[in-house]
Coordinates of C-alpha atoms in Angstrom, one line a residue:
X187 CA 15.0 -38.3 4.6
X188 CA 13.7 -37.6 8.0
X189 CA 10.7 -36.1 6.8
X190 CA 7.8 -38.9 7.6
X191 CA 5.2 -40.7 5.2
X192 CA 2.7 -37.7 6.0
X193 CA 5.0 -34.9 4.2
X194 CA 4.5 -36.6 0.8
X195 CA 0.5 -37.3 0.9
X196 CA 0.2 -33.0 1.9
X197 CA 1.8 -32.3 -0.8
X198 CA -0.2 -34.9 -3.4
X199 CA -2.9 -33.0 -1.6
X200 CA -2.2 -29.9 -2.8
X201 CA -3.3 -30.9 -6.5
X202 CA -6.5 -31.1 -5.4
X203 CA -7.6 -27.2 -4.7
X204 CA -9.9 -26.6 -1.8
X205 CA -12.3 -29.2 -2.9
X206 CA -13.7 -29.1 0.4
X207 CA -15.3 -25.8 0.1
X208 CA -17.4 -25.9 -2.7
X209 CA -19.0 -23.5 -4.8
X210 CA -17.6 -19.7 -3.6
X211 CA -20.4 -17.7 -3.9
X212 CA -20.6 -13.8 -1.6
X213 CA -20.9 -14.6 2.1
X214 CA -18.3 -16.1 4.6
X215 CA -16.2 -19.2 3.8
X216 CA -17.3 -22.5 5.7
X217 CA -15.6 -23.5 8.5
X218 CA -13.5 -26.5 8.4
X219 CA -13.8 -28.8 11.4
X220 CA -9.6 -28.7 11.4
X221 CA -9.2 -25.2 11.1
X222 CA -8.4 -24.5 15.1
X223 CA -5.4 -27.1 14.5
X224 CA -3.8 -25.5 11.7
X225 CA -4.0 -21.9 13.4
X226 CA -1.9 -23.7 16.1
X227 CA 0.3 -25.4 13.2
X228 CA 1.1 -21.6 12.5
X229 CA 1.8 -20.7 15.8
X230 CA 3.5 -23.2 16.3
X231 CA 5.6 -23.3 13.3
X232 CA 6.2 -19.8 14.1
X233 CA 7.2 -20.7 17.7
X234 CA 9.7 -22.9 16.2
X235 CA 8.3 -25.5 17.9
X236 CA 9.4 -28.8 16.3
X237 CA 7.2 -31.1 18.3
X238 CA 4.4 -29.5 18.2
X239 CA 4.3 -28.9 14.7
X240 CA 4.9 -32.2 14.0
X241 CA 1.8 -32.8 16.2
X242 CA -0.7 -30.6 14.6
X243 CA 0.3 -31.4 10.8
X244 CA -0.2 -35.5 10.9
X245 CA -3.7 -34.5 11.8
X246 CA -4.0 -32.1 8.5
X247 CA -3.6 -34.8 6.4
X248 CA -6.9 -33.7 4.6
X249 CA -6.6 -30.2 5.4
X250 CA -7.7 -27.8 2.4
X251 CA -4.7 -25.4 2.5
X252 CA -2.7 -28.7 1.9
X253 CA 0.6 -26.8 0.8
X254 CA 0.8 -24.4 3.9
X255 CA 0.3 -27.4 6.3
X256 CA 3.5 -28.5 4.1
X257 CA 5.1 -25.3 4.6
X258 CA 4.7 -24.4 8.7
X259 CA 6.3 -28.4 8.8
X260 CA 8.9 -26.8 6.8
X261 CA 9.8 -23.7 8.0
X262 CA 11.5 -24.8 11.5
X263 CA 13.8 -26.9 9.9
X264 CA 14.4 -25.5 7.2
X265 CA 18.4 -25.2 7.4
X266 CA 18.8 -28.9 8.2
X267 CA 16.1 -30.3 5.5
X268 CA 17.9 -32.0 2.9
X269 CA 18.1 -29.9 -0.5
X270 CA 16.2 -32.4 -2.3
X271 CA 13.5 -31.9 -0.3
X272 CA 12.9 -28.5 -0.9
X273 CA 13.3 -28.9 -4.9
X274 CA 10.5 -31.4 -4.1
X275 CA 8.0 -29.3 -2.2
X276 CA 8.6 -26.3 -5.0
X277 CA 8.2 -29.0 -8.3
X278 CA 5.5 -30.1 -6.4
X279 CA 3.5 -26.4 -6.0
X280 CA 5.6 -24.6 -8.7
X281 CA 3.4 -21.2 -9.7
X282 CA 2.4 -20.7 -6.3
X283 CA 3.0 -17.6 -4.1
X284 CA 4.0 -20.0 -1.2
X285 CA 6.6 -21.9 -3.6
X286 CA 8.2 -19.0 -3.6
X287 CA 8.2 -17.6 0.0
X288 CA 10.0 -21.1 0.6
X289 CA 12.2 -20.3 -2.3
X290 CA 12.5 -16.8 -0.7
X291 CA 13.7 -18.7 3.3
X292 CA 15.9 -21.1 1.1
X293 CA 17.6 -18.6 -0.8
X294 CA 18.3 -16.8 2.8
X295 CA 19.6 -20.3 3.9
X296 CA 21.8 -20.8 1.2
X297 CA 23.5 -17.4 1.6
X298 CA 23.9 -18.0 4.9
X299 CA 25.8 -20.9 4.3
X300 CA 27.7 -19.2 0.9
X301 CA 26.4 -22.0 -0.8
X302 CA 26.8 -20.0 -3.7
X303 CA 26.2 -22.7 -6.9
X304 CA 22.9 -23.4 -5.4
X305 CA 22.2 -20.1 -5.1
X306 CA 23.0 -18.8 -8.2
X307 CA 20.2 -21.7 -9.9
X308 CA 17.9 -20.3 -7.2
X309 CA 18.1 -16.9 -7.4
X310 CA 16.7 -15.7 -11.1
X311 CA 13.5 -18.4 -10.0
X312 CA 12.7 -15.9 -7.5
X313 CA 9.7 -14.4 -8.6
X314 CA 9.0 -11.2 -6.2
X315 CA 12.8 -10.8 -5.6
X316 CA 11.3 -8.4 -3.1
X317 CA 13.9 -9.6 -0.5
X318 CA 17.0 -6.8 0.7
X319 CA 19.0 -9.3 2.3
X320 CA 18.6 -12.0 -0.4
X321 CA 19.4 -9.2 -3.1
X322 CA 22.8 -8.6 -0.7
X323 CA 23.7 -12.4 -1.1
X324 CA 23.0 -12.2 -4.4
X325 CA 25.3 -9.5 -5.0
X326 CA 28.1 -11.6 -2.7
X327 CA 27.5 -13.9 -5.0
X328 CA 28.6 -11.9 -8.0
X329 CA 31.7 -11.2 -6.4
X330 CA 32.7 -14.4 -6.0
X331 CA 32.5 -15.3 -9.6
X332 CA 35.0 -12.0 -9.6
X333 CA 32.0 -9.4 -10.9
X334 CA 32.3 -5.9 -10.2
X335 CA 28.9 -4.6 -7.8
X336 CA 30.1 -1.8 -6.1
X337 CA 27.8 0.7 -7.7
X338 CA 24.6 -2.1 -7.4
X339 CA 25.8 -2.2 -3.8
X340 CA 25.4 1.5 -3.3
X341 CA 22.2 1.7 -4.3
X342 CA 20.8 -1.1 -2.6
X343 CA 22.8 0.2 0.9
X344 CA 20.8 3.0 2.5
X345 CA 19.1 1.9 5.2
X346 CA 21.7 0.1 7.7
X347 CA 18.8 -0.5 10.6
X348 CA 17.8 -3.4 8.1
X349 CA 21.0 -5.3 7.1
X350 CA 21.2 -8.3 9.3
X351 CA 23.4 -11.1 8.2
X352 CA 23.8 -10.6 4.6
X353 CA 23.8 -6.9 4.1
X354 CA 26.6 -6.4 6.5
X355 CA 28.5 -9.3 5.6
X356 CA 28.5 -7.5 2.0
X357 CA 30.0 -4.2 3.1
X358 CA 33.2 -6.1 4.1
X359 CA 33.3 -8.5 1.4
X360 CA 33.0 -5.7 -0.5
X361 CA 35.7 -3.8 1.7
X362 CA 38.2 -7.0 1.3
X363 CA 37.7 -7.0 -2.4
X364 CA 38.9 -3.1 -3.2
X365 CA 35.3 -2.8 -4.5
X366 CA 33.9 -0.2 -1.2
X367 CA 36.9 2.9 -0.9
X368 CA 36.8 4.2 2.6
X369 CA 34.9 7.2 1.5
X370 CA 32.4 4.6 0.8
X371 CA 33.0 2.9 4.5
X372 CA 32.9 6.4 5.9
X373 CA 29.3 6.9 4.0
X374 CA 27.8 3.9 5.6
X375 CA 29.0 4.5 9.0
X376 CA 27.4 8.4 8.7
X377 CA 24.1 6.1 7.5
X378 CA 24.7 3.8 10.6
X379 CA 24.7 6.6 12.8
X380 CA 21.5 8.5 10.9
X381 CA 19.7 5.6 11.3
X382 CA 20.3 4.7 15.0
X383 CA 22.3 1.2 14.2
X384 CA 24.7 0.3 16.4
X385 CA 25.6 -2.9 15.0
X386 CA 26.8 -2.0 11.4
X387 CA 28.2 1.1 13.6
X388 CA 30.4 -1.5 15.2
X389 CA 31.3 -3.2 12.3
X390 CA 31.6 -0.4 9.5
X391 CA 33.9 0.9 12.5
X392 CA 36.6 -2.5 12.5
X393 CA 36.7 -2.3 9.3
X394 CA 38.0 0.9 9.0
X395 CA 40.3 0.1 11.6
X396 CA 38.8 2.1 14.3
X397 CA 37.3 1.5 17.8
X398 CA 34.0 -0.5 17.5
X399 CA 33.5 -0.1 21.0
X400 CA 33.5 4.0 20.6
X401 CA 31.4 3.8 17.5
X402 CA 29.1 2.0 19.4
X403 CA 28.7 4.4 21.9
X404 CA 28.6 7.2 20.0
X405 CA 25.2 6.0 18.6
X406 CA 24.2 4.7 22.1
X407 CA 26.2 7.0 24.6
X408 CA 26.5 10.1 22.0
X409 CA 27.7 11.9 25.4
X410 CA 30.1 9.8 26.6
X411 CA 31.4 9.4 23.1
X412 CA 31.9 13.1 23.1
X413 CA 34.1 13.4 26.5
X414 CA 36.6 10.8 25.0
X415 CA 37.1 14.0 22.4
X416 CA 37.9 13.9 18.6
X417 CA 40.1 11.1 18.1
X418 CA 43.2 11.4 15.1
X419 CA 42.4 9.4 12.3
X420 CA 39.5 10.3 9.6
X421 CA 37.3 7.4 11.1
X422 CA 37.3 9.0 14.8
X423 CA 36.3 12.0 13.5
X424 CA 33.6 10.7 12.0
X425 CA 32.7 8.7 15.2
X426 CA 32.8 11.8 16.9
X427 CA 30.1 13.7 14.7
X428 CA 27.7 10.9 14.4
X429 CA 28.3 11.1 18.5
X430 CA 27.2 15.2 17.3
X431 CA 24.3 14.0 15.5
X432 CA 22.7 11.6 18.5
X433 CA 23.5 14.4 21.2
X434 CA 21.8 16.6 18.8
X435 CA 18.6 14.5 18.5
X436 CA 18.3 15.4 22.3
X437 CA 20.2 18.4 22.9
X438 CA 20.8 21.4 20.3
X439 CA 23.1 23.6 22.4
X440 CA 24.9 20.6 24.2
X441 CA 25.5 19.8 20.4
X442 CA 26.4 23.0 19.5
X443 CA 28.9 23.2 22.1
X444 CA 31.0 19.7 21.2
X445 CA 31.1 20.5 17.7
X446 CA 32.2 24.1 18.1
X447 CA 35.0 22.6 20.2
X448 CA 36.0 20.2 17.7
X449 CA 36.4 22.7 14.6
X450 CA 39.4 23.3 14.6
X451 CA 40.8 19.9 14.3
X452 CA 38.6 19.1 11.7
X453 CA 38.9 19.6 7.8
X454 CA 37.0 21.3 5.8
X455 CA 34.6 18.5 4.6
X456 CA 34.9 16.8 8.3
X457 CA 33.6 21.2 9.6
X458 CA 30.6 20.4 6.5
X459 CA 29.7 17.2 7.7
X460 CA 29.4 18.2 10.9
X461 CA 26.9 21.3 10.1
X462 CA 24.8 18.8 8.0
X463 CA 24.1 16.8 11.1
X464 CA 22.8 19.7 13.0
X465 CA 20.6 20.5 10.2
X466 CA 19.3 17.9 10.1
X467 CA 18.7 17.5 13.6
X468 CA 17.4 21.0 13.7
X469 CA 15.2 20.3 11.2
X470 CA 13.4 17.7 12.4
X471 CA 12.3 20.4 15.4
X472 CA 11.7 22.7 12.6
X473 CA 13.8 25.0 14.2
X474 CA 14.5 28.1 12.7
X475 CA 18.3 27.3 12.8
X476 CA 18.0 24.6 10.6
X477 CA 18.3 27.1 7.4
X478 CA 21.6 28.4 8.1
X479 CA 23.2 25.4 9.2
X480 CA 22.4 24.0 6.3
X481 CA 24.3 26.7 4.8
X482 CA 27.2 25.8 6.4
X483 CA 27.2 22.7 5.8
X484 CA 27.8 23.6 2.0
X485 CA 30.4 20.7 0.4
X486 CA 29.2 17.8 2.9
X487 CA 28.3 14.7 1.6
X488 CA 24.5 14.4 2.5
X489 CA 22.5 11.7 3.0
X490 CA 19.2 10.6 1.1
X491 CA 17.2 11.6 4.6
X492 CA 19.8 14.9 4.9
X493 CA 19.4 15.8 1.1
X494 CA 14.9 15.6 1.6
X495 CA 15.3 17.9 4.8
X496 CA 17.0 20.4 3.2
X497 CA 15.3 20.8 0.4
X498 CA 12.0 21.0 2.5
X499 CA 13.8 23.5 4.9
X500 CA 14.3 25.6 1.7
X501 CA 11.1 25.3 0.8
X502 CA 10.0 26.5 4.1
X503 CA 12.2 29.2 3.3
X504 CA 10.6 29.7 -0.5
X505 CA 14.8 29.6 -1.4
X506 CA 13.8 28.1 -5.2
X507 CA 17.4 28.3 -5.9
X508 CA 18.7 25.6 -3.0
X509 CA 15.5 23.2 -3.9
X510 CA 16.4 23.1 -7.2
X511 CA 20.2 22.7 -6.4
X512 CA 19.5 20.1 -3.9
X513 CA 17.0 17.8 -6.1
X514 CA 19.2 18.4 -8.7
X515 CA 22.1 16.5 -6.2
X516 CA 19.7 14.3 -5.3
X517 CA 20.7 10.4 -6.6
X518 CA 18.3 9.8 -9.9
X519 CA 16.2 7.5 -8.3
X520 CA 15.4 9.5 -5.5
X521 CA 15.1 12.6 -7.7
X522 CA 12.7 11.1 -10.2
X523 CA 9.7 10.3 -7.5
X524 CA 7.0 12.3 -7.6
X525 CA 7.2 14.3 -5.0
X526 CA 11.1 15.5 -6.5
X527 CA 9.5 15.5 -9.6
X528 CA 7.2 18.2 -8.6
X529 CA 9.4 20.6 -6.2
X530 CA 11.9 20.8 -9.1
X531 CA 9.0 22.1 -11.5
X532 CA 7.6 24.6 -9.4
X533 CA 11.6 25.9 -8.4
X534 CA 12.2 26.0 -12.1
X535 CA 8.5 27.7 -12.8
X536 CA 9.3 30.1 -9.8
X537 CA 12.7 31.1 -11.7
X538 CA 10.6 31.4 -15.1
X539 CA 11.3 27.9 -17.1
X540 CA 7.9 26.8 -17.7
X541 CA 8.9 25.1 -20.8
X542 CA 11.4 22.7 -18.6
X543 CA 8.8 22.4 -16.0
X544 CA 6.5 21.2 -18.1
X545 CA 7.5 17.9 -18.5
X546 CA 7.7 17.0 -15.4
X547 CA 4.8 18.1 -14.5
X548 CA 3.4 15.6 -17.2
X549 CA 5.1 13.3 -16.0
X550 CA 3.6 12.6 -12.7
X551 CA 0.5 14.3 -13.5
X552 CA -1.7 10.4 -14.7
X553 CA -0.8 9.4 -11.0
X554 CA -3.7 9.8 -9.0
X555 CA -2.0 10.8 -6.0
X556 CA -1.1 13.8 -3.5
X557 CA 1.6 15.3 -6.3
X558 CA -0.2 13.6 -9.2
X559 CA -3.3 15.5 -8.8
X560 CA -1.0 18.9 -7.4
X561 CA 0.8 18.5 -10.8
X562 CA -2.4 18.3 -12.5
X563 CA -3.2 21.8 -11.0
X564 CA -0.1 23.3 -12.4
X565 CA -1.3 22.4 -15.8
X566 CA -4.6 24.3 -15.4
X567 CA -6.9 21.1 -15.0
X568 CA -8.8 20.0 -11.7
X569 CA -9.3 16.1 -9.8
X570 CA -11.9 15.0 -11.9
X571 CA -13.4 11.0 -11.8
X572 CA -12.5 9.1 -14.9
X573 CA -15.1 7.4 -16.7
X574 CA -16.0 4.2 -15.4
X575 CA -15.0 0.7 -17.3
X576 CA -18.0 -1.3 -18.9
X577 CA -19.7 -3.3 -17.0
X578 CA -18.6 -6.9 -16.0
X579 CA -20.1 -9.7 -17.5
X580 CA -20.9 -12.6 -16.4
X581 CA -18.1 -14.3 -18.3
X582 CA -15.5 -12.3 -16.4
X583 CA -16.5 -12.6 -13.2
X584 CA -16.9 -16.9 -13.5
X585 CA -13.0 -17.3 -13.8
X586 CA -12.1 -14.8 -10.8
X587 CA -14.2 -16.3 -8.6
X588 CA -13.4 -19.7 -9.3
X589 CA -9.1 -19.3 -9.2
X590 CA -7.9 -21.4 -6.4
X591 CA -5.3 -18.0 -5.5
X592 CA -8.0 -16.4 -4.6
X593 CA -9.8 -19.1 -3.1
X594 CA -6.8 -19.4 -0.7
X595 CA -7.2 -16.2 0.6
X596 CA -10.7 -15.5 1.3
X597 CA -10.1 -19.0 4.1
X598 CA -6.9 -17.1 5.3
X599 CA -9.0 -13.6 5.6
X600 CA -11.8 -15.8 7.2
X601 CA -9.8 -17.3 10.0
X602 CA -8.0 -13.6 9.8
X603 CA -4.5 -14.5 9.3
X604 CA -4.5 -11.4 6.8
X605 CA -0.5 -12.0 5.8
X606 CA -1.5 -15.3 3.9
X607 CA -4.1 -13.9 2.7
X608 CA -2.4 -11.0 1.1
X609 CA 0.6 -13.2 -0.4
X610 CA -1.9 -15.0 -2.0
X611 CA -4.2 -12.7 -2.9
X612 CA -1.5 -10.5 -4.6
X613 CA 0.2 -13.4 -6.2
X614 CA -3.1 -14.0 -8.4
X615 CA -3.0 -10.1 -9.0
X616 CA 0.5 -10.3 -11.3
X617 CA -1.1 -12.5 -14.0
X618 CA -4.1 -10.0 -14.1
X619 CA -5.0 -7.8 -17.4
X620 CA -7.1 -4.7 -16.0
X621 CA -10.5 -6.2 -17.0
X622 CA -9.3 -9.2 -14.3
X623 CA -8.2 -7.4 -12.2
X624 CA -11.5 -4.9 -11.9
X625 CA -12.9 -8.6 -11.9
X626 CA -11.3 -9.2 -8.6
X627 CA -11.9 -6.3 -7.1
X628 CA -15.2 -6.6 -7.6
X629 CA -14.9 -10.1 -6.2
X630 CA -13.4 -9.0 -2.8
X631 CA -16.5 -6.6 -2.2
X632 CA -18.9 -9.3 -3.1
X633 CA -17.1 -10.9 0.1
X634 CA -16.7 -7.9 1.4
X635 CA -12.8 -7.7 1.3
X636 CA -12.5 -4.0 1.0
X637 CA -8.9 -3.5 1.6
X638 CA -8.4 -6.2 -1.2
X639 CA -10.7 -4.3 -3.3
X640 CA -9.2 -1.1 -3.2
X641 CA -5.8 -2.7 -3.4
X642 CA -6.3 -4.4 -6.4
X643 CA -8.6 -1.3 -9.0
X644 CA -5.6 0.6 -8.0
X645 CA -3.6 -1.6 -10.2
X646 CA -5.3 -0.6 -13.3
X647 CA -3.7 2.5 -15.5
X648 CA -6.6 2.6 -18.4
X649 CA -10.1 1.3 -17.1
X650 CA -11.2 2.4 -13.6
X651 CA -14.0 1.9 -11.2
X652 CA -13.6 4.8 -8.8
X653 CA -16.7 3.0 -6.6
X654 CA -13.6 0.4 -6.3
X655 CA -10.9 3.0 -5.0
X656 CA -12.8 4.9 -2.6
X657 CA -15.7 2.8 -1.0
X658 CA -18.5 4.9 0.5
X659 CA -19.8 2.0 2.9
X660 CA -22.0 2.5 6.3
X661 CA -23.5 5.5 5.3
X662 CA -26.4 5.0 6.7
X663 CA -24.0 5.7 10.2
X664 CA -21.8 8.1 8.8
X665 CA -24.1 10.6 6.6
X666 CA -26.1 11.6 9.4
X667 CA -23.3 11.9 11.7
X668 CA -21.2 14.2 9.6
X669 CA -24.5 16.4 9.0
X670 CA -25.2 16.8 12.3
X671 CA -21.7 17.9 12.6
X672 CA -21.4 19.7 10.2
X673 CA -18.5 17.8 9.0
X674 CA -16.9 17.1 5.5
X675 CA -18.4 13.1 4.4
X676 CA -15.5 13.4 1.9
X677 CA -12.7 14.2 4.4
X678 CA -14.0 11.7 7.0
X679 CA -13.8 8.7 4.2
X680 CA -10.8 10.1 2.7
X681 CA -9.4 9.5 6.3
X682 CA -11.3 6.6 7.3
X683 CA -9.6 5.0 3.9
X684 CA -6.2 5.6 5.4
X685 CA -6.5 4.9 8.8
X686 CA -8.0 0.8 8.2
X687 CA -8.7 0.7 4.3
X688 CA -12.0 -0.4 5.7
X689 CA -11.4 -3.5 7.7
X690 CA -13.2 -4.1 10.0
X691 CA -10.9 -5.6 13.0
X692 CA -8.5 -3.5 12.1
X693 CA -6.4 -2.9 15.7
X694 CA -3.3 -0.7 15.4
X695 CA 0.2 -1.9 17.1
X696 CA -0.9 1.0 19.8
X697 CA -4.0 -0.5 20.4
X698 CA -6.0 2.0 18.2
X699 CA -9.4 0.0 17.4
X700 CA -12.2 -0.3 14.5
X701 CA -12.3 1.7 11.3
X702 CA -11.6 5.3 13.0
X703 CA -8.7 3.5 14.4
X704 CA -9.6 5.4 17.9
X705 CA -7.5 4.9 20.9
X706 CA -9.0 3.5 23.8
X707 CA -8.4 6.8 26.0
X708 CA -9.5 8.7 23.0
X709 CA -12.4 7.1 23.5
X710 CA -13.7 7.7 26.4
X711 CA -12.6 11.5 26.4
X712 CA -15.2 11.7 23.4
X713 CA -17.6 9.6 25.3
X714 CA -18.1 11.8 28.2
X715 CA -18.0 15.4 26.0
X716 CA -20.5 14.2 23.8
X717 CA -22.7 12.6 26.4
X718 CA -22.3 9.3 25.7
X719 CA -23.0 7.8 29.5
X720 CA -23.5 3.8 28.3
X721 CA -19.8 3.6 26.7
X722 CA -17.7 0.8 28.0
X723 CA -14.3 -0.1 26.7
X724 CA -15.6 -3.2 24.3
X725 CA -17.9 -0.9 22.8
X726 CA -14.8 0.7 21.0
X727 CA -14.9 -1.8 17.9
X728 CA -18.7 -1.9 17.6
X729 CA -19.5 -0.2 14.4
X730 CA -21.6 2.3 14.8
X731 CA -20.2 3.3 18.4
X732 CA -16.6 3.7 16.3
X733 CA -17.9 5.4 13.6
X734 CA -20.0 7.4 16.1
X735 CA -16.6 8.3 18.0
X736 CA -14.1 9.1 15.6
X737 CA -16.5 11.8 13.9
X738 CA -16.6 13.4 16.7
X739 CA -12.8 13.4 17.8
X740 CA -12.1 14.5 14.4
X741 CA -14.6 17.4 14.4
X742 CA -12.8 18.9 18.3
X743 CA -9.5 18.3 16.2
X744 CA -11.1 20.3 13.3
X745 CA -11.9 22.7 15.6
X746 CA -8.7 22.8 17.6
X747 CA -7.0 23.2 14.0
X748 CA -9.5 26.3 13.3
X749 CA -10.3 24.7 10.4
X750 CA -7.6 23.5 8.5
X751 CA -8.2 19.8 7.4
X752 CA -4.5 19.6 6.9
X753 CA -3.7 20.6 10.5
X754 CA -6.4 18.5 11.8
X755 CA -5.5 15.4 10.3
X756 CA -2.0 16.0 11.3
X757 CA -3.5 15.5 14.3
X758 CA -5.7 12.8 14.2
X759 CA -2.8 10.6 13.5
X760 CA -0.2 12.3 15.8
X761 CA -1.7 13.9 18.5
X762 CA -2.8 17.4 18.6
X763 CA -0.2 18.6 20.8
X764 CA 2.6 17.9 18.4
X765 CA 0.4 19.9 15.8
X766 CA -0.4 22.1 17.9
X767 CA 4.4 22.7 18.1
X768 CA 4.4 22.6 14.2
X769 CA 1.7 25.3 13.6
X770 CA 3.8 27.1 16.1
X771 CA 7.0 27.4 14.0
X772 CA 5.2 29.6 11.6
X773 CA 5.7 33.2 11.5
X774 CA 3.5 33.8 8.7
X775 CA 1.4 32.1 6.4
X776 CA 2.6 28.7 4.6
X777 CA 1.4 27.1 1.3
X778 CA -0.3 23.8 2.5
X779 CA 1.7 21.3 0.9
X780 CA 5.0 23.0 2.3
X781 CA 3.2 22.7 5.2
X782 CA 2.5 19.0 4.7
X783 CA 5.8 18.0 3.0
X784 CA 7.4 19.5 6.0
X785 CA 6.3 17.6 8.9
X786 CA 8.5 16.1 10.7
X787 CA 7.5 12.3 11.6
X788 CA 7.5 10.4 8.3
X789 CA 4.3 8.4 8.8
X790 CA 1.6 11.3 9.9
X791 CA 3.3 13.1 6.8
X792 CA 2.5 10.2 4.4
X793 CA -1.0 10.0 6.5
X794 CA -1.8 14.0 5.7
X795 CA -0.6 13.8 2.2
X796 CA -2.8 10.4 1.0
X797 CA -6.1 11.4 3.4
X798 CA -6.0 15.0 1.8
X799 CA -5.6 13.2 -1.9
X800 CA -8.6 10.8 -0.7
X801 CA -11.0 13.5 0.1
X802 CA -10.1 15.1 -2.6
X803 CA -11.5 12.1 -4.7
X804 CA -13.7 11.5 -2.4
X805 CA -15.5 14.7 -3.4
X806 CA -15.3 14.4 -7.0
X807 CA -16.7 11.6 -6.5
X808 CA -20.0 12.3 -4.4
X809 CA -20.4 16.0 -5.6
X810 CA -19.7 14.9 -9.6
X811 CA -18.2 17.9 -10.2
X812 CA -14.1 18.9 -10.6
X813 CA -12.1 19.2 -7.5
X814 CA -9.4 20.7 -6.3
X815 CA -6.4 19.5 -3.3
X816 CA -4.6 23.0 -3.2
X817 CA -7.7 24.7 -2.2
X818 CA -8.3 22.3 0.4
X819 CA -4.8 22.3 1.4
X820 CA -5.2 26.3 1.8
X821 CA -2.5 27.9 3.2
X822 CA -1.5 27.6 6.9
X823 CA -1.0 30.1 9.2
X824 CA 0.7 31.1 12.4
X825 CA -2.1 30.1 15.5
X826 CA -4.1 33.3 15.8
X827 CA -5.4 32.5 19.8
X828 CA -5.8 30.3 22.5
X829 CA -6.2 26.6 21.3
X830 CA -7.7 24.2 23.5
X831 CA -5.1 21.7 25.5
X832 CA -6.8 18.8 26.7
X833 CA -7.3 16.9 23.9
X834 CA -5.6 13.1 23.8

């Protein structure tokens, strides 16, 4: 056993959960003298620096977060740790969030080692089971026992960019065992090309007996791959079509030339696949040709992304027959998503089949989300705020305040270690009933952790507190600012809720900062425009400055969007230039929900839906009367006049 005696001491200390913190009350968590050492331990562990990990851990024998000291000590040497040591960790911290995390890590190691006996012992104990690679290893373990897993694998294997060793190995295992046919491998090859996943494309091509180098070229250097010709086998034809697909993302004209040149050498289905990849690329640019290309793709086996884009383009043409047919051909799990339940109901309604549409609306109308709200309106009702749950008693609040997992989460949040804090917090929510969830949300509010408050309160289904779900902090700043600008305060709060979840020090990977996630260049532009002469970059994280600059910029993009909240919301997220491009594809007014659903950027599409849904709830909360999401979305028409082009 290579672990020093210190390790056992740390494990035993974990039985006393956070005794040094004292009584937990609203306000900041008390700082511990070893907090900085703990943070350095975490960083050393993540770097795989064993020497520093051991040195820092040795100084933290009495640190309150004992289980995490042990975890960071263990993590970088997981592959070489004796199974008895890992089992001891799991036993000592049984039932905790970090124990499930360790089990996740261990299952990955057991899968890599193909130690299926131990894997099968541990896998049923993995509570969250939220790791795709672990699930791929689980299917491999079943194949090793002679089980048929093809259907489960087809459902799971839809995102090649995230396959890693486990899922790539699963594809190979299924091919070698005869559970994946040539058609399955060709489908995986198409998915890899669509996802720009070079590694999986190479591996799948090799399984098909084709050149892995040529497959990589099709993904990374499509023009070069196309210059080599169509080839003679089905796999080579598929690789050629991947190159067409990749080239079409940058030059549809050149891709169309390459496809037309190859058509005589392709069979009927391959030609349909070729038109499908052209249609998909054209759809992402909202080009007029997309609709015609989709018509030519009849008979092609569509990926899930392609099926969704075929439906979106049909929506933009009000082709309800195609909308209905394409949704009905989607895999069941995809078809049952609220978005496609709603649009299928709309298609049925458009053809006069109200009886079949009604149950689809009913199924999602209780979901307080974009499509749940739209379904509610199709049923003749508007969005209202449900009656609040009974006030919490002291007896209900006390157990939550004493909950060890939530207290650990508070400590992590105080250290700005949000991933660990969220893991601990969410782990505890699994065990709570609705009254306990409302109490936990209140506990988060008392400690000013508003993102966890929102997340926790959203889990209830029969008892509600919409002041938790839709908080409106800093009204003393926002109310006068929005009133002065004539902005809809409900919309501004709806945007902040989506941007930062009210995390004060939120910062995006792109550099956006604060509650309204304002980019530095945008902040400078707005400060200059509104005459904020004392603005300097460091003030962007100041609460008042961030809200004033963000609100003023939102007002600018709203004016640039002709007063359309959906367009302005898209511009705030993706930039005014992209918004103008998307709007420029319109030749006549379009239903706001259709325009939103066909925004080419997935991030922006989700963002606009959430902001508009949030704003509708905030308006119902602020005004105390029913609201219409459909009216807020309105109709979006072509630009009728010149628009400012200098907005960042």
